[in-house]
mmCIF file of C-alpha atoms and ligand atoms in Angstrom:
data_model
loop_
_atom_site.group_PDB
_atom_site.id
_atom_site.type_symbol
_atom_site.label_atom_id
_atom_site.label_comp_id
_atom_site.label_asym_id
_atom_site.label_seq_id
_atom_site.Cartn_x
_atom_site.Cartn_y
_atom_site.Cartn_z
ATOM 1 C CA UNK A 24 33.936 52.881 -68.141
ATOM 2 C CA UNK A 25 33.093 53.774 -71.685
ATOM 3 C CA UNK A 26 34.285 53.550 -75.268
ATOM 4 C CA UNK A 27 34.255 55.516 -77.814
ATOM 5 C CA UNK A 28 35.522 55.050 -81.690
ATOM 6 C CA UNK A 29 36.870 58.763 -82.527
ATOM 7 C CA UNK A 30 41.091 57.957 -83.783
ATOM 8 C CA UNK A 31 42.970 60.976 -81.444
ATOM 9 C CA UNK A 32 45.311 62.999 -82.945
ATOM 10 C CA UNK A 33 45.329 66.096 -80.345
ATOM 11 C CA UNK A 34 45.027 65.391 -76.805
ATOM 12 C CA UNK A 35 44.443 68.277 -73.646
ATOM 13 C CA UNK A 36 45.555 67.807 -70.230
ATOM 14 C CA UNK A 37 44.828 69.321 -67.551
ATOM 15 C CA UNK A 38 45.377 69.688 -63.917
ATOM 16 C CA UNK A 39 42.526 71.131 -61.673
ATOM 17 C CA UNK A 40 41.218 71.868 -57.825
ATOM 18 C CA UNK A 41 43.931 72.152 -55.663
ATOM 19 C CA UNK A 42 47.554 71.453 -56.517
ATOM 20 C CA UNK A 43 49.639 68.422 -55.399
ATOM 21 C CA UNK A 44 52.928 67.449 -55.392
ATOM 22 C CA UNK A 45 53.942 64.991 -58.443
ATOM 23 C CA UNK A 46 51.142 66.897 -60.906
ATOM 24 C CA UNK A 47 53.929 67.949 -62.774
ATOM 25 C CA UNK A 48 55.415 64.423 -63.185
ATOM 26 C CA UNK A 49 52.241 63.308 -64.156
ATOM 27 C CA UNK A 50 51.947 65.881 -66.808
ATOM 28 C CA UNK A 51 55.218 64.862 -68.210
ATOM 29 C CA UNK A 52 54.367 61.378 -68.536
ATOM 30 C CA UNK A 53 51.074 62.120 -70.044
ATOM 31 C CA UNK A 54 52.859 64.965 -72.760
ATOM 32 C CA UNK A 55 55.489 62.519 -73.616
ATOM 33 C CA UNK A 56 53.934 59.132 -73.951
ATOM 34 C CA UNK A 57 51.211 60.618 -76.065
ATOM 35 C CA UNK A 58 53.525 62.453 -78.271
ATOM 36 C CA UNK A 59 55.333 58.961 -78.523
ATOM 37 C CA UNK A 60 52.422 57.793 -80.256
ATOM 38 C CA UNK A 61 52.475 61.077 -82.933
ATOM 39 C CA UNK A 62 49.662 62.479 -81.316
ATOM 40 C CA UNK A 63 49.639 66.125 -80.657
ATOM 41 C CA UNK A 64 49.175 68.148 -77.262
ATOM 42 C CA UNK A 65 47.649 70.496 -75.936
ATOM 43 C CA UNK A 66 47.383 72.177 -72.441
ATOM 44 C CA UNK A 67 44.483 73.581 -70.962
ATOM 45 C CA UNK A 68 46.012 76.065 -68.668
ATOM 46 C CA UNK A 69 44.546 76.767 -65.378
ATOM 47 C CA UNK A 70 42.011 73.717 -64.809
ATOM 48 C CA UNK A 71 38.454 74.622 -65.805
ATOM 49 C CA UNK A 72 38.185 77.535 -65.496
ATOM 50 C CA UNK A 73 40.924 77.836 -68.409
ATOM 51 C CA UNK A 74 38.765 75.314 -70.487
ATOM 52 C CA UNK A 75 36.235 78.191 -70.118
ATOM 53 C CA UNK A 76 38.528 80.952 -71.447
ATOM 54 C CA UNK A 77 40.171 78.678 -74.216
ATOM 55 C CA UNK A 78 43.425 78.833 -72.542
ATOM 56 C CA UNK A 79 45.073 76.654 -74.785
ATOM 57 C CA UNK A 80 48.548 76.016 -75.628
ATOM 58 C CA UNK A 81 50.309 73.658 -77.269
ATOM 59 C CA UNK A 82 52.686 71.600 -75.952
ATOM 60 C CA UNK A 83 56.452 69.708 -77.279
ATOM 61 C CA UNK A 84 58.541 67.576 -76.024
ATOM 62 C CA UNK A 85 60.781 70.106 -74.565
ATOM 63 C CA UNK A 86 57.895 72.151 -72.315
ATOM 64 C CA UNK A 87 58.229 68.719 -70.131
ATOM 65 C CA UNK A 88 62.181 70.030 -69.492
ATOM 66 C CA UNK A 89 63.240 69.755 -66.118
ATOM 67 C CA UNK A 90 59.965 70.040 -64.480
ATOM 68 C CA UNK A 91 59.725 66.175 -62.897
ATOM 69 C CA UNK A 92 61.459 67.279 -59.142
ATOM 70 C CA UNK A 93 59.536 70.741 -58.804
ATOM 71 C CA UNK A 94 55.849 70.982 -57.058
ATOM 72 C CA UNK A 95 52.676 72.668 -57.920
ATOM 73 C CA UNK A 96 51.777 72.187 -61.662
ATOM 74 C CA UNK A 97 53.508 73.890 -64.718
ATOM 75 C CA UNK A 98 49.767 73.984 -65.992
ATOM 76 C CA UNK A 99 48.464 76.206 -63.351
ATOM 77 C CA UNK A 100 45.450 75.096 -61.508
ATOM 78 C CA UNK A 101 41.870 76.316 -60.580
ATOM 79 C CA UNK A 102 38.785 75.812 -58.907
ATOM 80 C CA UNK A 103 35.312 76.691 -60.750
ATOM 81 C CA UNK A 104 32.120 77.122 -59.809
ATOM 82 C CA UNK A 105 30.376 77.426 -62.813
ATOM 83 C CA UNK A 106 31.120 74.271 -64.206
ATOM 84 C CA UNK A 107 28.652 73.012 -61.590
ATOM 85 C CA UNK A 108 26.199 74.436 -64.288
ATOM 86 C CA UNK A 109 25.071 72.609 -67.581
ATOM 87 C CA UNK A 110 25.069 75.711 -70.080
ATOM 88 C CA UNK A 111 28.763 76.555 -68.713
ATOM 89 C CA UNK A 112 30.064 72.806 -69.550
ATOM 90 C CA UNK A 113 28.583 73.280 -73.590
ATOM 91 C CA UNK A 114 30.705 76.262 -73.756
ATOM 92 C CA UNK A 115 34.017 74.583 -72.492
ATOM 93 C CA UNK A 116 33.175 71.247 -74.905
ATOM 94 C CA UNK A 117 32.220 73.455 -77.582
ATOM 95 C CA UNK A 118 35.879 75.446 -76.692
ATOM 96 C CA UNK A 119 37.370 71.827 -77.014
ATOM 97 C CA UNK A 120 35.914 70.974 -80.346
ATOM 98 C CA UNK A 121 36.971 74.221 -81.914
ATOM 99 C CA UNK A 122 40.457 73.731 -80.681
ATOM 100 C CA UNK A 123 40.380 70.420 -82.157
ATOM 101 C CA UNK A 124 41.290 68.287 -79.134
ATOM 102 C CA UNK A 125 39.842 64.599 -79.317
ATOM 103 C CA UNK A 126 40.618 63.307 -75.876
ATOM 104 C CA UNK A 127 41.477 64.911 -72.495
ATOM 105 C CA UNK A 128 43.375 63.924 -69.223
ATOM 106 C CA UNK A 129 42.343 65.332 -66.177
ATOM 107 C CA UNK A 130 44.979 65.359 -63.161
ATOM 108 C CA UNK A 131 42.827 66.499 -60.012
ATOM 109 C CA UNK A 132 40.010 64.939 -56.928
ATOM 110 C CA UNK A 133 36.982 64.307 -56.909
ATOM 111 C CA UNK A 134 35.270 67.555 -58.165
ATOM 112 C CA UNK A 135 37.419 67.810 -61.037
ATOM 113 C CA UNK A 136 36.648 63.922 -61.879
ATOM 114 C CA UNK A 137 32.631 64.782 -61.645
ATOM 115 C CA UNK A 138 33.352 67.536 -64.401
ATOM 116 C CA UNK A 139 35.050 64.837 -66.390
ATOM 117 C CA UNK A 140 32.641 62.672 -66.033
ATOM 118 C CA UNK A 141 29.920 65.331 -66.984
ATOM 119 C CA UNK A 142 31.775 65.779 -69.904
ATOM 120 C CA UNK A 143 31.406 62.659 -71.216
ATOM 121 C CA UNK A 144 27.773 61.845 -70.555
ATOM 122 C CA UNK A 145 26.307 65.324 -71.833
ATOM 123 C CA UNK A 146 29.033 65.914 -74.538
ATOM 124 C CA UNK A 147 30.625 62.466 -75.587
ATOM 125 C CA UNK A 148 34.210 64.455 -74.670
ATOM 126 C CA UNK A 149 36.003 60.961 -74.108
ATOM 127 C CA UNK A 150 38.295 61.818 -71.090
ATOM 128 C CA UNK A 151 40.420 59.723 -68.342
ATOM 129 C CA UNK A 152 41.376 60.791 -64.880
ATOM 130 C CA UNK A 153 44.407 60.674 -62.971
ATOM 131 C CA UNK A 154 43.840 61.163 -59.117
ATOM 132 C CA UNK A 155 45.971 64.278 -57.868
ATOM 133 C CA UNK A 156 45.259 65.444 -54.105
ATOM 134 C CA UNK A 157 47.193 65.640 -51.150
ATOM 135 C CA UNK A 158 44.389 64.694 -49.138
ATOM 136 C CA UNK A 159 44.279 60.820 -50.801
ATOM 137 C CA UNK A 160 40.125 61.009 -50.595
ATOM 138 C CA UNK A 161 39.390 59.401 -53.774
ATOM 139 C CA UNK A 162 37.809 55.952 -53.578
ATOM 140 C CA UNK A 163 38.956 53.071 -55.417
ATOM 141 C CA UNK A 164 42.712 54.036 -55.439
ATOM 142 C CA UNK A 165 44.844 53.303 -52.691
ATOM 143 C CA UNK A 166 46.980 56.620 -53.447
ATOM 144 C CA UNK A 167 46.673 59.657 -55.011
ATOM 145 C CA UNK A 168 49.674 62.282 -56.286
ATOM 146 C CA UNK A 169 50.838 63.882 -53.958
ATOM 147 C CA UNK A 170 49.844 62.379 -50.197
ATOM 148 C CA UNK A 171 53.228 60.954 -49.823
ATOM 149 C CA UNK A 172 55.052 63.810 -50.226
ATOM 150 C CA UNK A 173 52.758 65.835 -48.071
ATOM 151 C CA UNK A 174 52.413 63.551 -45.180
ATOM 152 C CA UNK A 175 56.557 63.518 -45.183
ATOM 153 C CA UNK A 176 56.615 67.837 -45.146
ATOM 154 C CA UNK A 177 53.915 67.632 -42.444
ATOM 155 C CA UNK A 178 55.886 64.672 -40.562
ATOM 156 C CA UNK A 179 58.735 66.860 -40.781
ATOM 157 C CA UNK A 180 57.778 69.858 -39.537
ATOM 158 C CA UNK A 181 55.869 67.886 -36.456
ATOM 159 C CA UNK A 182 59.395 66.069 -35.285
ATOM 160 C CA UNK A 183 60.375 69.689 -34.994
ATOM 161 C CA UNK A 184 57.598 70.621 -32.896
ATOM 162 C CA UNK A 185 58.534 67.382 -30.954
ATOM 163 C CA UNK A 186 61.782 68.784 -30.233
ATOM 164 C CA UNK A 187 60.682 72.404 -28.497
ATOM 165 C CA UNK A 188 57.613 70.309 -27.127
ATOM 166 C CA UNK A 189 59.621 67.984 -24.835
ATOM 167 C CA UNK A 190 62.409 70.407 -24.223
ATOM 168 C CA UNK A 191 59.578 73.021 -22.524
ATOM 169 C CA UNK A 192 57.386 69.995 -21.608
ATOM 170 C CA UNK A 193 54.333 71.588 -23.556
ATOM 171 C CA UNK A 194 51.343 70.378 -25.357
ATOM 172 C CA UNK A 195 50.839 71.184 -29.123
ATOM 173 C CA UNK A 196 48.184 70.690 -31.664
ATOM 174 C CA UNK A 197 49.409 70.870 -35.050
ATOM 175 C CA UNK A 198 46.607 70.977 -37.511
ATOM 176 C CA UNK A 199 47.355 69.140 -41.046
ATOM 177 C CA UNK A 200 45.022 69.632 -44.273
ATOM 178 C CA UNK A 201 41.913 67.478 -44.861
ATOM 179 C CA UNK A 202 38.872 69.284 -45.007
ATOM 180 C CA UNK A 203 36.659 66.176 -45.382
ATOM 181 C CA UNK A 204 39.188 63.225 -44.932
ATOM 182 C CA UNK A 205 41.203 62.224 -42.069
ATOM 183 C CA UNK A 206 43.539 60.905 -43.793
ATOM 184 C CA UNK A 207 46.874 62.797 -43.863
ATOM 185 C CA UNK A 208 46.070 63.273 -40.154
ATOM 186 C CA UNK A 209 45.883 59.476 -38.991
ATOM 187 C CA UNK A 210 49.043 58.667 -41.431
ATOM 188 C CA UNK A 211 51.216 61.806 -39.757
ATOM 189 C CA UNK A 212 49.822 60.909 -36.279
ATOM 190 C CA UNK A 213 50.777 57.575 -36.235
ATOM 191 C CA UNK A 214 53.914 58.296 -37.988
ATOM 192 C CA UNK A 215 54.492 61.127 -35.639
ATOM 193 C CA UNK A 216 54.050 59.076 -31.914
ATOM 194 C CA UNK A 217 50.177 61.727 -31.688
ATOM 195 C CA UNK A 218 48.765 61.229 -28.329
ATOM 196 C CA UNK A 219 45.248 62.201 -29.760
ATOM 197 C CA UNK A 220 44.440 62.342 -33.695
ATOM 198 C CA UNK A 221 41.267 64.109 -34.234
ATOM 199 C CA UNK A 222 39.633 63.503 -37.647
ATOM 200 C CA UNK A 223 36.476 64.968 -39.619
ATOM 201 C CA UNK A 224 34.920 61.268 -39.498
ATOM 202 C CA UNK A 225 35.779 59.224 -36.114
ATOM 203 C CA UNK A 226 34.493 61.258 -33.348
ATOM 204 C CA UNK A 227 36.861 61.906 -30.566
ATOM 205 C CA UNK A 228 36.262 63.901 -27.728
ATOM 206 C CA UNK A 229 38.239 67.059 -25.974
ATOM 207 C CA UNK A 230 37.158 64.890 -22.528
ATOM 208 C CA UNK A 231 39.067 61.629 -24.197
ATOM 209 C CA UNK A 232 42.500 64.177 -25.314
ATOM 210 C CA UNK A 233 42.167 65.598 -21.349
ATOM 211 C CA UNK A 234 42.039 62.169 -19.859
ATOM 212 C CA UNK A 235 45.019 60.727 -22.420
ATOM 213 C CA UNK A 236 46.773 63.620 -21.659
ATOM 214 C CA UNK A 237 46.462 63.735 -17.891
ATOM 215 C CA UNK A 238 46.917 60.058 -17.904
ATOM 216 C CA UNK A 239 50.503 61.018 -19.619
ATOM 217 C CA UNK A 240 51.241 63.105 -17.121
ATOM 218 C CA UNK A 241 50.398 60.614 -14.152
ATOM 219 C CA UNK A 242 53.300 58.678 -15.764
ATOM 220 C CA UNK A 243 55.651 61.201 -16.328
ATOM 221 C CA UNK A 244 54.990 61.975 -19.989
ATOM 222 C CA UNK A 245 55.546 66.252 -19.630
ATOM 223 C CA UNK A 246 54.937 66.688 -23.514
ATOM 224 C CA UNK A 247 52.484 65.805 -25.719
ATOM 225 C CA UNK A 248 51.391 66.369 -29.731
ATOM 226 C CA UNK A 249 47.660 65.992 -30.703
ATOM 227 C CA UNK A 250 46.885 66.324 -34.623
ATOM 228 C CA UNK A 251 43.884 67.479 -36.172
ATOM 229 C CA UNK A 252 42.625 67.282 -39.404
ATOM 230 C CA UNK A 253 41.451 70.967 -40.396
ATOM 231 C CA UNK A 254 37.180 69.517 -40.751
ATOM 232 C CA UNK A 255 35.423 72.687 -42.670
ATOM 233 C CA UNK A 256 37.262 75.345 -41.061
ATOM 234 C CA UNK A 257 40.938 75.712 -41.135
ATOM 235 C CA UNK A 258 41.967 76.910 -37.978
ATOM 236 C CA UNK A 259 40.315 74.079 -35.906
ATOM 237 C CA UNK A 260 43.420 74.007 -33.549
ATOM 238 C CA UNK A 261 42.555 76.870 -31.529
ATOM 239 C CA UNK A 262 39.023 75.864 -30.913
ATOM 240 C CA UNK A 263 40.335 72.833 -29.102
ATOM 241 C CA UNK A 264 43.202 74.823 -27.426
ATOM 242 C CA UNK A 265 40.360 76.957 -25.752
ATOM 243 C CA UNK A 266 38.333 74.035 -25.222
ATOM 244 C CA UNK A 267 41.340 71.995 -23.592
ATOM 245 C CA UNK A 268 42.161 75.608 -21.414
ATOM 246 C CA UNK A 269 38.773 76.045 -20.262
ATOM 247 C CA UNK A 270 37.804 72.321 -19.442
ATOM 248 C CA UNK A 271 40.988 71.261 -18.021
ATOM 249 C CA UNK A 272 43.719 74.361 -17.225
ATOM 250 C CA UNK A 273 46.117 73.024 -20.041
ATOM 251 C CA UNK A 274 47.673 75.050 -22.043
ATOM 252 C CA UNK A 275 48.331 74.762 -25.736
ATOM 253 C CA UNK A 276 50.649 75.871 -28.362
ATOM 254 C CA UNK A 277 48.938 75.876 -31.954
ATOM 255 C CA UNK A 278 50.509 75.153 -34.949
ATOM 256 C CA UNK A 279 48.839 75.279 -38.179
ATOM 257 C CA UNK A 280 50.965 73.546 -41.453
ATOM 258 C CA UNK A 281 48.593 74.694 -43.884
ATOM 259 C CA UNK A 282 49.171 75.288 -47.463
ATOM 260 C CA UNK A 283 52.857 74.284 -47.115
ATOM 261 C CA UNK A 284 51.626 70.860 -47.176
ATOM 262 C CA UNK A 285 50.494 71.233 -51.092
ATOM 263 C CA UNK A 286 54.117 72.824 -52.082
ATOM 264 C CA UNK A 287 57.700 70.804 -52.317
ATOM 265 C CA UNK A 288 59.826 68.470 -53.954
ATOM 266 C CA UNK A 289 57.573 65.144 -55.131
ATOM 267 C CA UNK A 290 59.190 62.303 -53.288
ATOM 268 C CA UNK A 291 60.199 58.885 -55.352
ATOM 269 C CA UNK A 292 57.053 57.669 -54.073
ATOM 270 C CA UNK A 293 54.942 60.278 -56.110
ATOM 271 C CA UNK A 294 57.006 60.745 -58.773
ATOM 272 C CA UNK A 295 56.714 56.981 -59.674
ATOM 273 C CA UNK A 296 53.161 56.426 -59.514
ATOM 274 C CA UNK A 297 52.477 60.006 -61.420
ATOM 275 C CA UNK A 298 54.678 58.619 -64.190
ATOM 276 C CA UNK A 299 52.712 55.697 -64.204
ATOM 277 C CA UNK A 300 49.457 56.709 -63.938
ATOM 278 C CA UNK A 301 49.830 59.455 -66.192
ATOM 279 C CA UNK A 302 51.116 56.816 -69.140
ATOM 280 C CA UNK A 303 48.206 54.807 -68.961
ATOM 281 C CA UNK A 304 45.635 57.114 -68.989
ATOM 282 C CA UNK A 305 46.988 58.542 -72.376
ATOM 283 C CA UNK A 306 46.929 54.527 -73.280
ATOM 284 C CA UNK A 307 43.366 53.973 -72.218
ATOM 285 C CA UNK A 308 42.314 56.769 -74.537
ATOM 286 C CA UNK A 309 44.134 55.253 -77.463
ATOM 287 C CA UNK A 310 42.262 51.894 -76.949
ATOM 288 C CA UNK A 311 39.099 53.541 -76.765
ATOM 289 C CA UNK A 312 38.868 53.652 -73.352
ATOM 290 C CA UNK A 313 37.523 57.018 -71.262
ATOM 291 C CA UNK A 314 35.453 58.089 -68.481
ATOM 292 C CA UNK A 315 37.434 56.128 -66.052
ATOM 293 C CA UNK A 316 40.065 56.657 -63.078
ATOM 294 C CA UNK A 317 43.307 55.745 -63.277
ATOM 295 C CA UNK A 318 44.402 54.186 -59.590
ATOM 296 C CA UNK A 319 46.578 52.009 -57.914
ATOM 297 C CA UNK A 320 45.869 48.761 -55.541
ATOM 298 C CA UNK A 321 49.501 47.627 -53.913
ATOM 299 C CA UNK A 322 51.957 47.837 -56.861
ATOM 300 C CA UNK A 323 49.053 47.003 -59.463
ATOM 301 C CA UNK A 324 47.821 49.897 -62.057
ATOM 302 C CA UNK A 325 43.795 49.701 -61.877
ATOM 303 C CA UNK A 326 41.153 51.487 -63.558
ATOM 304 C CA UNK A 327 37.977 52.812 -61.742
ATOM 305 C CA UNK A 328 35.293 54.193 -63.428
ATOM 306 C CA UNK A 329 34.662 57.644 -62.487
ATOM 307 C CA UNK A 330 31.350 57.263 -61.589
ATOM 308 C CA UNK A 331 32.687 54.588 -58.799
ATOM 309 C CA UNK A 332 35.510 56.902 -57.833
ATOM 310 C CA UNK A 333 33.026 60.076 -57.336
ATOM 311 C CA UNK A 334 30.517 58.070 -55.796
ATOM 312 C CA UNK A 335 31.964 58.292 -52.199
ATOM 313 C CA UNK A 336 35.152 59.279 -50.141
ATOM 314 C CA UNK A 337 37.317 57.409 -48.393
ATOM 315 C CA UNK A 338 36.795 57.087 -44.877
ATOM 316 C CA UNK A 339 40.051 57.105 -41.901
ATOM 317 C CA UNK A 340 41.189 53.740 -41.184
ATOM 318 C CA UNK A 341 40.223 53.158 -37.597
ATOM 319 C CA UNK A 342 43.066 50.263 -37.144
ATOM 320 C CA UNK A 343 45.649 53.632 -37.441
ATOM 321 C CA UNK A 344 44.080 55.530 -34.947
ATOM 322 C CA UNK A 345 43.578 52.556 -32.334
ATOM 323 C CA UNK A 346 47.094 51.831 -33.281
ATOM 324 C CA UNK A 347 48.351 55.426 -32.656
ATOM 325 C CA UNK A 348 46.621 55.024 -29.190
ATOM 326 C CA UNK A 349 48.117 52.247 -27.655
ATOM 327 C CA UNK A 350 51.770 53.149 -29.246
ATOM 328 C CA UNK A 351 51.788 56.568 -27.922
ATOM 329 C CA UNK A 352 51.454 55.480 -24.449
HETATM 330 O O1 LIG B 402 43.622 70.063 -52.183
HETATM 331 C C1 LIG B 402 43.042 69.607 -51.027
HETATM 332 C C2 LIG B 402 43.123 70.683 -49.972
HETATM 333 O O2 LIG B 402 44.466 71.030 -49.732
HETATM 334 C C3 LIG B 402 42.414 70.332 -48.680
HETATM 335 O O3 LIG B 402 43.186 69.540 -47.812
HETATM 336 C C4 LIG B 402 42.122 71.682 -48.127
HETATM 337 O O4 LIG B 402 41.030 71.622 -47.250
HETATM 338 C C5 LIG B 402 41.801 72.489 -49.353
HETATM 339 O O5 LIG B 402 42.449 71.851 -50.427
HETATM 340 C C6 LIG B 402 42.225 73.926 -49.298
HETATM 341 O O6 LIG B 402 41.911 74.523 -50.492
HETATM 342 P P1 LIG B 402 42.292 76.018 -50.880
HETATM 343 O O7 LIG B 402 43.765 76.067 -51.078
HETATM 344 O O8 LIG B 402 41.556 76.287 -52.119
HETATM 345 O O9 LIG B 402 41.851 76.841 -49.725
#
């Protein structure tokens, strides 16, 4: 955490890497509790790559109309590679200063919270971060915007699957977004009754999902549902169908959720801790506070400084997958 002294009277906000259900409820609460102080704002449309191009616009009361039940984010979103680079950061704080903005939100993960936090250290651009990701991989909060509601769309669609599954008495494996984190899988698997949950960070063998499967079968279990986490390459499904085929004779229907996971209604769940987060990171910044996370622990609003919150991920909890073992039995 830092402090700084500067007295705000224009705030950005942003929302940056990929988009989550609840950014938008975030954004409201961030527009309208700072413009309950008199303080102006301004959005910075498209994440950083927008701070780049001096997207700016300014914001009322009113833009925040009716936007609190709908996904993605009303600010647009982006991923940028340049703003790995020093010279490209000047330009966007240098964009900032000319467009007279004192103090920015950020609503985004990890990468978008190391920009932030570059901002600050080489350009004293006081900013706070509010944690935004369906894949709930940022340390130090127990949640981040948007992992409820996309563990519910992916729980959804998988007690579909379970339906055609048992009627044909056939094995699926549904693969659910998390490129580095396990965690929508192990919350959806044991959510879902998964035989097998395979995650980027616990390693789990094809031999183990033949044996649990087989040893299904030897009871009378005819259907079964892995999950896997995506890992690096989307599309991780079919190399263990083929694996499962060739090792074992079992055939697999693959299901991918993909990018329907990011889209949707917010639930309550996301739309209440958005509007709360979002409030208090505008409130940080009018106490002087930046450079920090906004998270939660149980009902409790903490802060996190971003260096913490970048520092590392957040690994699957083991108990869940042990759990989702012996349950689905
Ligand atoms: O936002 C997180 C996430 O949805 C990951 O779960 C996924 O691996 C990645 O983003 C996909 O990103 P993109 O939509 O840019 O391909």
């Amino acid at each position: 955490m830092a402090q700084f002294q500067k007295k705000i009277q224009r705030l950005g906000v942003f929302s940056s890497g990929g988009d989550a259900p609840g950014m938008n409820a975030a954004i409201r609460s961030i527009v309208r509790t700072a413009i309950s102080h008199q303080i102006e704002v301004t959005a910075i449309i498209g994440g950083y790559p927008g701070m780049l191009e001096k997207n700016f616009q300014p914001l009322n009361l009113r833009s925040m109309a009716n936007i609190i039940q709908r996904g993605g984010t009303v600010l647009k979103t982006g991923r940028s590679m340049e703003f790995h680079k020093p010279e490209y950061r000047k330009i966007a704080a240098e964009n900032l200063k000319s467009a007279q903005i004192d103090a920015v939100v950020c609503i985004g993960g990890d990468g978008s919270f190391r920009g932030a936090h570059a901002l600050w250290l080489e350009h004293q651009i006081p900013i706070t971060g509010v944690p935004g990701t369906i894949d709930n991989d940022i340390f130090g909060t127990d949640n981040t915007i948007g992992f409820d509601t996309a563990v519910n769309t992916a729980l959804q669609a998988i007690d579909k699957i379970r339906d055609t599954a048992a009627s044909h008495d056939r094995l699926f494996i549904v693969e659910v977004m998390g490129r580095n984190s396990g965690l929508i899988a192990s919350h959806v698997g044991l959510a879902g009754g998964a035989e097998i949950i395979f995650t980027p960070d616990v390693p789990i063998t094809v031999d183990q999902a033949i044996d649990k499967i087989k040893a299904g079968q030897a009871r009378g279990k005819m259907s079964s549902i892995l999950i896997t986490a995506e890992g690096q390459k989307p599309g991780r499904a079919y190399d263990l169908a083929e694996q499962i085929r060739k090792k074992a004779g079992l055939e697999a229907k693959v299901c991918i959720l993909g990018h329907q996971q990011r889209g949707g209604s917010p639930t309550a769940f996301d739309r209440v801790l958005a509007s709360r987060l979002g409030s208090v990171a505008v409130e940080l910044l009018l106490q002087g506070q930046c450079d920090i996370m906004v998270g939660s622990q149980g009902e409790q609003i903490i802060t996190v400084p971003l260096e913490t919150a970048i520092s590392k991920g957040k690994s699957t909890p083991r108990d869940y997958l042990s759990l989702a073992n012996i349950l689905a039995n």
